[in-house]
mmCIF file of C-alpha atoms in Angstrom:
data_model
loop_
_atom_site.group_PDB
_atom_site.id
_atom_site.type_symbol
_atom_site.label_atom_id
_atom_site.label_comp_id
_atom_site.label_asym_id
_atom_site.label_seq_id
_atom_site.Cartn_x
_atom_site.Cartn_y
_atom_site.Cartn_z
ATOM 1 C CA MET V 1 0.027 0.053 0.013
ATOM 2 C CA ARG V 2 1.447 3.418 -1.045
ATOM 3 C CA SER V 3 1.279 6.095 1.534
ATOM 4 C CA ARG V 4 -0.109 9.585 0.762
ATOM 5 C CA ILE V 5 2.981 11.043 2.435
ATOM 6 C CA GLN V 6 5.022 12.218 -0.559
ATOM 7 C CA PRO V 7 8.631 11.001 -0.986
ATOM 8 C CA ASP V 8 11.216 13.511 -0.127
ATOM 9 C CA ARG V 9 13.845 13.416 -2.884
ATOM 10 C CA ARG V 10 16.305 15.310 -0.953
ATOM 11 C CA LEU V 11 16.066 13.160 1.972
ATOM 12 C CA THR V 12 16.314 10.035 -0.226
ATOM 13 C CA VAL V 13 19.509 11.415 -1.894
ATOM 14 C CA ARG V 14 20.972 12.106 1.576
ATOM 15 C CA MET V 15 20.082 8.659 2.891
ATOM 16 C CA GLY V 16 21.602 7.020 -0.297
ATOM 17 C CA LEU V 17 24.788 9.096 0.086
ATOM 18 C CA THR V 18 25.027 8.379 3.833
ATOM 19 C CA MET V 19 24.554 4.692 3.402
ATOM 20 C CA PHE V 20 27.227 4.669 0.432
ATOM 21 C CA LEU V 21 29.701 6.515 2.500
ATOM 22 C CA LEU V 22 29.195 4.422 5.622
ATOM 23 C CA GLY V 23 29.331 1.350 3.410
ATOM 24 C CA LEU V 24 32.810 2.213 2.252
ATOM 25 C CA LEU V 25 33.695 2.883 5.831
ATOM 26 C CA TYR V 26 32.349 -0.324 6.917
ATOM 27 C CA VAL V 27 34.377 -2.261 4.316
ATOM 28 C CA ALA V 28 37.557 -0.308 5.207
ATOM 29 C CA PHE V 29 36.838 -1.023 8.947
ATOM 30 C CA ALA V 30 36.411 -4.756 8.324
ATOM 31 C CA ALA V 31 39.565 -4.908 6.015
ATOM 32 C CA ALA V 32 41.574 -3.047 8.771
ATOM 33 C CA LEU V 33 40.363 -5.465 11.558
ATOM 34 C CA VAL V 34 41.145 -8.497 9.194
ATOM 35 C CA VAL V 35 44.580 -7.199 8.643
ATOM 36 C CA LEU V 36 45.213 -6.356 12.334
ATOM 37 C CA LEU V 37 43.664 -9.441 13.883
ATOM 38 C CA LYS V 38 44.370 -11.829 10.946
ATOM 39 C CA SER V 39 40.953 -13.670 11.128
ATOM 40 C CA VAL V 40 38.556 -13.259 8.253
ATOM 41 C CA VAL V 41 35.986 -15.712 9.544
ATOM 42 C CA LEU V 42 35.875 -14.171 13.088
ATOM 43 C CA ILE V 43 35.396 -10.638 11.779
ATOM 44 C CA VAL V 44 32.737 -11.578 9.236
ATOM 45 C CA VAL V 45 30.903 -13.499 11.812
ATOM 46 C CA ILE V 46 31.059 -10.829 14.483
ATOM 47 C CA LEU V 47 30.311 -7.913 12.121
ATOM 48 C CA GLY V 48 27.674 -9.940 10.262
ATOM 49 C CA GLY V 49 25.896 -11.055 13.277
ATOM 50 C CA LEU V 50 25.787 -7.567 14.948
ATOM 51 C CA LEU V 51 24.375 -6.140 11.742
ATOM 52 C CA PHE V 52 21.740 -8.707 11.506
ATOM 53 C CA ALA V 53 20.740 -8.334 15.105
ATOM 54 C CA GLN V 54 20.588 -4.673 14.940
ATOM 55 C CA TYR V 55 18.542 -4.639 11.830
ATOM 56 C CA TRP V 56 16.093 -7.440 12.495
ATOM 57 C CA TYR V 57 15.720 -6.690 16.049
ATOM 58 C CA SER V 58 15.996 -3.011 16.201
ATOM 59 C CA ASP V 59 12.429 -2.442 17.443
ATOM 60 C CA ARG V 60 12.935 -4.921 20.280
ATOM 61 C CA ILE V 61 16.246 -3.673 21.281
ATOM 62 C CA ALA V 62 15.023 -0.013 21.454
ATOM 63 C CA LEU V 63 11.822 -0.742 23.433
ATOM 64 C CA ALA V 64 13.788 -2.909 25.774
ATOM 65 C CA ALA V 65 16.417 -0.252 26.329
ATOM 66 C CA LEU V 66 13.784 2.456 27.041
ATOM 67 C CA LYS V 67 11.434 0.384 29.157
ATOM 68 C CA GLY V 68 8.857 0.332 26.372
ATOM 69 C CA HIS V 69 6.057 -2.162 25.743
ATOM 70 C CA ILE V 70 3.424 -2.790 23.295
ATOM 71 C CA VAL V 71 -0.114 -1.527 24.304
ATOM 72 C CA THR V 72 -3.710 -2.397 23.142
ATOM 73 C CA ALA V 73 -6.495 -0.067 22.279
ATOM 74 C CA GLU V 74 -8.214 -1.121 25.462
ATOM 75 C CA GLN V 75 -5.306 0.057 27.509
ATOM 76 C CA TYR V 76 -4.791 3.356 25.576
ATOM 77 C CA PRO V 77 -7.888 4.169 23.480
ATOM 78 C CA GLN V 78 -6.981 7.836 22.829
ATOM 79 C CA LEU V 79 -3.503 7.139 21.658
ATOM 80 C CA HIS V 80 -4.675 4.300 19.283
ATOM 81 C CA ALA V 81 -7.509 6.606 18.021
ATOM 82 C CA ILE V 82 -4.950 9.130 17.056
ATOM 83 C CA VAL V 83 -2.804 6.475 15.281
ATOM 84 C CA ASP V 84 -5.740 4.955 13.503
ATOM 85 C CA ARG V 85 -6.895 8.431 12.264
ATOM 86 C CA LEU V 86 -3.507 9.511 11.018
ATOM 87 C CA CYS V 87 -2.843 6.079 9.384
ATOM 88 C CA ALA V 88 -6.167 6.323 7.592
ATOM 89 C CA LEU V 89 -5.397 9.823 6.496
ATOM 90 C CA ALA V 90 -1.940 8.911 5.269
ATOM 91 C CA ASP V 91 -3.170 5.611 3.666
ATOM 92 C CA MET V 92 -0.401 3.525 5.429
ATOM 93 C CA PRO V 93 -0.253 0.417 7.504
ATOM 94 C CA LYS V 94 -0.848 0.944 11.139
ATOM 95 C CA PRO V 95 2.377 0.298 13.320
ATOM 96 C CA LYS V 96 2.390 -1.232 16.553
ATOM 97 C CA VAL V 97 1.815 1.289 19.333
ATOM 98 C CA ALA V 98 3.868 1.150 22.474
ATOM 99 C CA VAL V 99 4.333 3.378 25.631
ATOM 100 C CA ALA V 100 7.681 3.635 27.453
ATOM 101 C CA GLU V 101 7.480 4.057 31.097
ATOM 102 C CA LEU V 102 9.655 7.310 31.362
ATOM 103 C CA ASP V 103 9.252 10.606 32.839
ATOM 104 C CA VAL V 104 11.315 12.183 30.077
ATOM 105 C CA PRO V 105 8.634 13.462 27.592
ATOM 106 C CA ASN V 106 9.432 12.199 24.085
ATOM 107 C CA ALA V 107 8.483 9.844 21.309
ATOM 108 C CA PHE V 108 10.210 7.751 18.630
ATOM 109 C CA ALA V 109 9.533 5.366 15.678
ATOM 110 C CA THR V 110 11.555 2.261 15.272
ATOM 111 C CA GLY V 111 11.508 -0.990 13.136
ATOM 112 C CA ARG V 112 12.995 -2.369 9.833
ATOM 113 C CA ASN V 113 10.190 -1.297 7.480
ATOM 114 C CA ALA V 114 6.458 -0.048 7.627
ATOM 115 C CA ASP V 115 4.971 -3.530 8.160
ATOM 116 C CA HIS V 116 7.241 -4.008 11.272
ATOM 117 C CA ALA V 117 7.256 -0.473 12.576
ATOM 118 C CA VAL V 118 6.586 0.663 16.208
ATOM 119 C CA VAL V 119 5.666 4.073 17.220
ATOM 120 C CA CYS V 120 6.343 4.582 20.894
ATOM 121 C CA VAL V 121 5.551 7.508 23.298
ATOM 122 C CA THR V 122 6.688 8.017 26.820
ATOM 123 C CA THR V 123 4.290 8.431 29.812
ATOM 124 C CA GLY V 124 5.989 11.755 30.272
ATOM 125 C CA ILE V 125 4.721 13.048 26.906
ATOM 126 C CA LEU V 126 1.196 11.736 27.424
ATOM 127 C CA GLY V 127 0.951 13.815 30.672
ATOM 128 C CA LEU V 128 2.349 16.923 28.961
ATOM 129 C CA LEU V 129 0.712 17.432 25.591
ATOM 130 C CA ASP V 130 -2.937 17.920 24.819
ATOM 131 C CA GLU V 131 -4.599 15.728 22.101
ATOM 132 C CA LYS V 132 -3.875 18.006 19.139
ATOM 133 C CA GLU V 133 -0.210 18.400 20.138
ATOM 134 C CA LEU V 134 0.156 14.665 20.617
ATOM 135 C CA GLU V 135 -1.494 14.171 17.045
ATOM 136 C CA GLY V 136 1.092 16.410 15.684
ATOM 137 C CA VAL V 137 3.877 14.356 17.266
ATOM 138 C CA ILE V 138 2.627 11.135 16.079
ATOM 139 C CA ALA V 139 2.168 12.394 12.575
ATOM 140 C CA HIS V 140 5.843 13.309 12.725
ATOM 141 C CA GLU V 141 6.917 9.874 13.833
ATOM 142 C CA LEU V 142 4.596 8.166 11.113
ATOM 143 C CA THR V 143 6.357 10.319 8.522
ATOM 144 C CA HIS V 144 9.661 8.870 9.622
ATOM 145 C CA VAL V 145 8.190 5.438 8.971
ATOM 146 C CA ALA V 146 6.816 6.405 5.582
ATOM 147 C CA HIS V 147 10.139 7.898 4.543
ATOM 148 C CA ARG V 148 11.927 4.716 5.627
ATOM 149 C CA ASP V 149 14.569 6.749 7.331
ATOM 150 C CA VAL V 150 14.029 4.920 10.596
ATOM 151 C CA ALA V 151 15.548 1.801 8.994
ATOM 152 C CA VAL V 152 18.412 3.754 7.500
ATOM 153 C CA ILE V 153 19.350 5.360 10.868
ATOM 154 C CA THR V 154 19.245 2.040 12.427
ATOM 155 C CA ILE V 155 21.592 0.574 9.916
ATOM 156 C CA ALA V 156 23.741 3.611 9.722
ATOM 157 C CA SER V 157 24.188 3.575 13.455
ATOM 158 C CA PHE V 158 25.449 0.053 13.344
ATOM 159 C CA LEU V 159 29.090 1.013 12.396
ATOM 160 C CA GLY V 160 29.352 3.406 15.227
ATOM 161 C CA VAL V 161 28.047 0.890 17.718
ATOM 162 C CA VAL V 162 30.597 -1.618 16.534
ATOM 163 C CA ALA V 163 33.479 0.921 16.546
ATOM 164 C CA GLY V 164 32.412 1.905 20.070
ATOM 165 C CA LEU V 165 32.334 -1.674 21.142
ATOM 166 C CA MET V 166 35.830 -2.286 19.743
ATOM 167 C CA MET V 167 37.210 0.754 21.492
ATOM 168 C CA ARG V 168 35.845 -0.419 24.871
ATOM 169 C CA PHE V 169 36.920 -3.881 24.274
ATOM 170 C CA THR V 170 40.414 -2.819 23.607
ATOM 171 C CA LEU V 171 40.694 -0.237 26.339
ATOM 172 C CA TYR V 172 39.412 -2.695 28.995
ATOM 173 C CA SER V 173 41.005 -5.878 27.638
ATOM 174 C CA GLN V 174 42.767 -7.948 30.059
ATOM 175 C CA ALA V 175 45.691 -7.615 27.778
ATOM 176 C CA PHE V 176 46.229 -4.155 29.162
ATOM 177 C CA GLY V 177 46.414 -5.540 32.661
ATOM 178 C CA ARG V 178 49.306 -7.819 32.114
ATOM 179 C CA ARG V 179 52.638 -8.013 30.458
ATOM 180 C CA GLN V 180 52.525 -8.347 26.662
ATOM 181 C CA ASP V 181 54.846 -8.468 23.762
ATOM 182 C CA GLN V 182 55.429 -5.399 21.399
ATOM 183 C CA ASN V 183 53.562 -6.906 18.451
ATOM 184 C CA THR V 184 50.425 -7.466 20.701
ATOM 185 C CA ALA V 185 50.675 -4.017 22.047
ATOM 186 C CA MET V 186 50.951 -2.488 18.537
ATOM 187 C CA ILE V 187 48.048 -4.523 17.230
ATOM 188 C CA LEU V 188 45.843 -3.239 20.155
ATOM 189 C CA MET V 189 46.798 0.261 19.658
ATOM 190 C CA ALA V 190 46.143 0.077 15.988
ATOM 191 C CA VAL V 191 42.694 -1.384 16.681
ATOM 192 C CA MET V 192 42.008 1.487 18.983
ATOM 193 C CA VAL V 193 43.081 4.126 16.539
ATOM 194 C CA VAL V 194 41.147 2.652 13.584
ATOM 195 C CA SER V 195 37.927 2.273 15.936
ATOM 196 C CA ILE V 196 38.111 5.925 17.079
ATOM 197 C CA ALA V 197 38.485 7.114 13.573
ATOM 198 C CA VAL V 198 35.547 5.053 12.295
ATOM 199 C CA TYR V 199 33.373 6.046 15.318
ATOM 200 C CA ALA V 200 34.203 9.755 14.684
ATOM 201 C CA ILE V 201 33.311 9.550 10.882
ATOM 202 C CA SER V 202 30.164 7.659 11.356
ATOM 203 C CA PHE V 203 29.224 9.993 14.174
ATOM 204 C CA LEU V 204 29.212 13.051 11.962
ATOM 205 C CA LEU V 205 27.544 11.371 8.938
ATOM 206 C CA ILE V 206 24.755 10.090 10.979
ATOM 207 C CA ARG V 207 24.159 13.452 12.632
ATOM 208 C CA ALA V 208 24.113 15.336 9.383
ATOM 209 C CA LEU V 209 21.517 12.963 8.132
ATOM 210 C CA SER V 210 19.513 13.008 11.310
ATOM 211 C CA ARG V 211 19.135 16.880 11.358
ATOM 212 C CA TYR V 212 17.612 17.032 7.881
ATOM 213 C CA ARG V 213 15.319 13.893 8.487
ATOM 214 C CA GLU V 214 13.849 15.791 11.489
ATOM 215 C CA LEU V 215 13.062 18.877 9.385
ATOM 216 C CA ALA V 216 11.492 16.556 6.747
ATOM 217 C CA ALA V 217 9.312 14.769 9.197
ATOM 218 C CA ASP V 218 8.330 18.166 10.839
ATOM 219 C CA ARG V 219 7.211 19.507 7.374
ATOM 220 C CA ASP V 220 5.322 16.357 6.201
ATOM 221 C CA GLY V 221 3.812 15.547 9.442
ATOM 222 C CA ALA V 222 2.478 19.046 9.739
ATOM 223 C CA ILE V 223 1.103 18.718 6.329
ATOM 224 C CA LEU V 224 -0.679 15.416 7.141
ATOM 225 C CA THR V 225 -2.520 16.951 10.188
ATOM 226 C CA GLY V 226 -2.967 20.344 8.511
ATOM 227 C CA GLN V 227 -2.039 21.863 11.875
ATOM 228 C CA PRO V 228 1.708 23.127 11.944
ATOM 229 C CA SER V 229 0.919 25.221 15.079
ATOM 230 C CA GLU V 230 0.037 22.167 17.201
ATOM 231 C CA LEU V 231 3.351 20.517 16.369
ATOM 232 C CA ALA V 232 5.265 23.817 17.055
ATOM 233 C CA SER V 233 3.539 24.063 20.432
ATOM 234 C CA ALA V 234 4.375 20.449 21.134
ATOM 235 C CA LEU V 235 8.095 21.069 20.208
ATOM 236 C CA VAL V 236 8.292 24.175 22.604
ATOM 237 C CA LYS V 237 6.773 22.139 25.390
ATOM 238 C CA LEU V 238 9.153 19.285 25.025
ATOM 239 C CA THR V 239 12.175 21.556 24.997
ATOM 240 C CA ASP V 240 11.041 23.497 27.881
ATOM 241 C CA SER V 241 10.236 20.374 29.878
ATOM 242 C CA ALA V 242 13.607 18.617 29.063
ATOM 243 C CA ALA V 243 15.281 21.645 30.860
ATOM 244 C CA ARG V 244 13.490 20.544 34.031
ATOM 245 C CA ILE V 245 14.210 16.899 34.015
ATOM 246 C CA PRO V 246 17.077 15.784 36.236
ATOM 247 C CA SER V 247 20.420 15.321 34.410
ATOM 248 C CA ARG V 248 20.574 11.657 35.647
ATOM 249 C CA ASP V 249 17.417 10.852 33.768
ATOM 250 C CA LEU V 250 18.522 12.582 30.680
ATOM 251 C CA ARG V 251 21.777 10.805 30.433
ATOM 252 C CA SER V 252 20.112 7.492 30.674
ATOM 253 C CA VAL V 253 18.111 8.043 27.287
ATOM 254 C CA GLN V 254 20.735 10.430 25.608
ATOM 255 C CA ALA V 255 22.061 7.694 23.478
ATOM 256 C CA PHE V 256 18.729 7.475 21.670
ATOM 257 C CA ASN V 257 18.647 11.238 20.621
ATOM 258 C CA ALA V 258 18.906 10.319 16.929
ATOM 259 C CA PHE V 259 15.486 8.462 17.233
ATOM 260 C CA PHE V 260 13.692 11.053 19.521
ATOM 261 C CA ILE V 261 11.504 13.805 18.105
ATOM 262 C CA SER V 262 13.164 16.320 20.418
ATOM 263 C CA PRO V 263 16.690 16.032 21.719
ATOM 264 C CA VAL V 264 17.644 15.702 25.304
ATOM 265 C CA GLY V 265 20.923 17.224 26.374
ATOM 266 C CA SER V 266 21.895 17.381 22.703
ATOM 267 C CA LEU V 267 25.190 18.920 21.585
ATOM 268 C CA ALA V 268 25.107 21.772 19.126
ATOM 269 C CA GLY V 269 26.128 22.440 15.619
ATOM 270 C CA LEU V 270 27.797 19.481 13.818
ATOM 271 C CA PHE V 271 27.482 17.219 16.856
ATOM 272 C CA SER V 272 23.735 17.684 17.203
ATOM 273 C CA THR V 273 21.211 15.060 16.167
ATOM 274 C CA HIS V 274 18.503 17.812 15.524
ATOM 275 C CA PRO V 275 18.252 21.234 14.035
ATOM 276 C CA LYS V 276 17.940 24.220 16.394
ATOM 277 C CA LEU V 277 14.410 24.622 17.653
ATOM 278 C CA GLU V 278 14.230 28.002 16.143
ATOM 279 C CA ARG V 279 14.773 26.541 12.713
ATOM 280 C CA ARG V 280 12.123 24.006 13.214
ATOM 281 C CA LEU V 281 9.598 26.640 14.344
ATOM 282 C CA ASP V 282 10.567 29.059 11.512
ATOM 283 C CA GLN V 283 9.819 26.189 8.963
ATOM 284 C CA LEU V 284 6.518 25.349 10.667
ATOM 285 C CA ALA V 285 5.632 29.095 10.769
ATOM 286 C CA LYS V 286 6.224 29.380 6.998
ATOM 287 C CA LEU V 287 4.154 26.366 6.313
ATOM 288 C CA SER V 288 1.328 27.834 8.332
ATOM 289 C CA GLU V 289 1.365 30.867 6.324
ATOM 290 C CA GLN V 290 1.274 28.802 3.156
ATOM 291 C CA MET V 291 -1.754 27.196 4.522
ATOM 292 C CA GLY V 292 -3.381 30.320 5.679
ATOM 293 C CA ARG V 293 -3.014 29.335 9.329
ATOM 294 C CA PRO V 294 -0.512 31.582 10.913
ATOM 295 C CA LEU V 295 1.104 30.519 14.115
#
């Protein structure tokens, strides 16, 4: 079934370019590990297994990490009603609906494709937004599913995850805690250097893609509901509320910023997963003017 949410060619190009560059980086990373560790089979099994697990089980992994669980229409009738209405409007399959038991107000979409997608909201956002604002947020997340950028971000983040694991493994390896020959020390150091370089490059590529995909989802989600002002109001509330959440709670979910509709404790500029709030609000204000509904 084809969604009424129109494809974004610029987003498609960015996703393709990011995947191509990360693919090259992935091959170079694997080749470097093979040369350093001298085990083709081991590297292929490890990297292939991790990629498969992250892609195939991305929805379960994300929900488990954020204390989320699938909910029924009987448990959350208003939430399901919003999703049903927007899916009918967009002419797209209804994703699974989940709620995460978190005070941090936020929402995200995950899953490898539209038929295996999950839209999740936190208990914090349910208590913060009114129905129209929540509808704007859900429309934003459904747009991510329609654009297929959820799967791309999931796959794209794989390389950074592997590089990060390699860095930690090398750093905390027992080999550093005992006497070792010079060759072993050089190999471990080389693995560390390669992993750091791969992590840094994938970090920047993913964030560049993430910032654009958020703008695309804001725009098309607002078009779907016809109410840009409601999404703008929700974004302002989410940003203001995040400033009042204890730092400990924010740190516990900050690793998922690339998936959230609103960042928590996000870095600025090249290191941010989201565009500045002012830019998002400006885009929504212009869209409201075009619709004849000024903010």
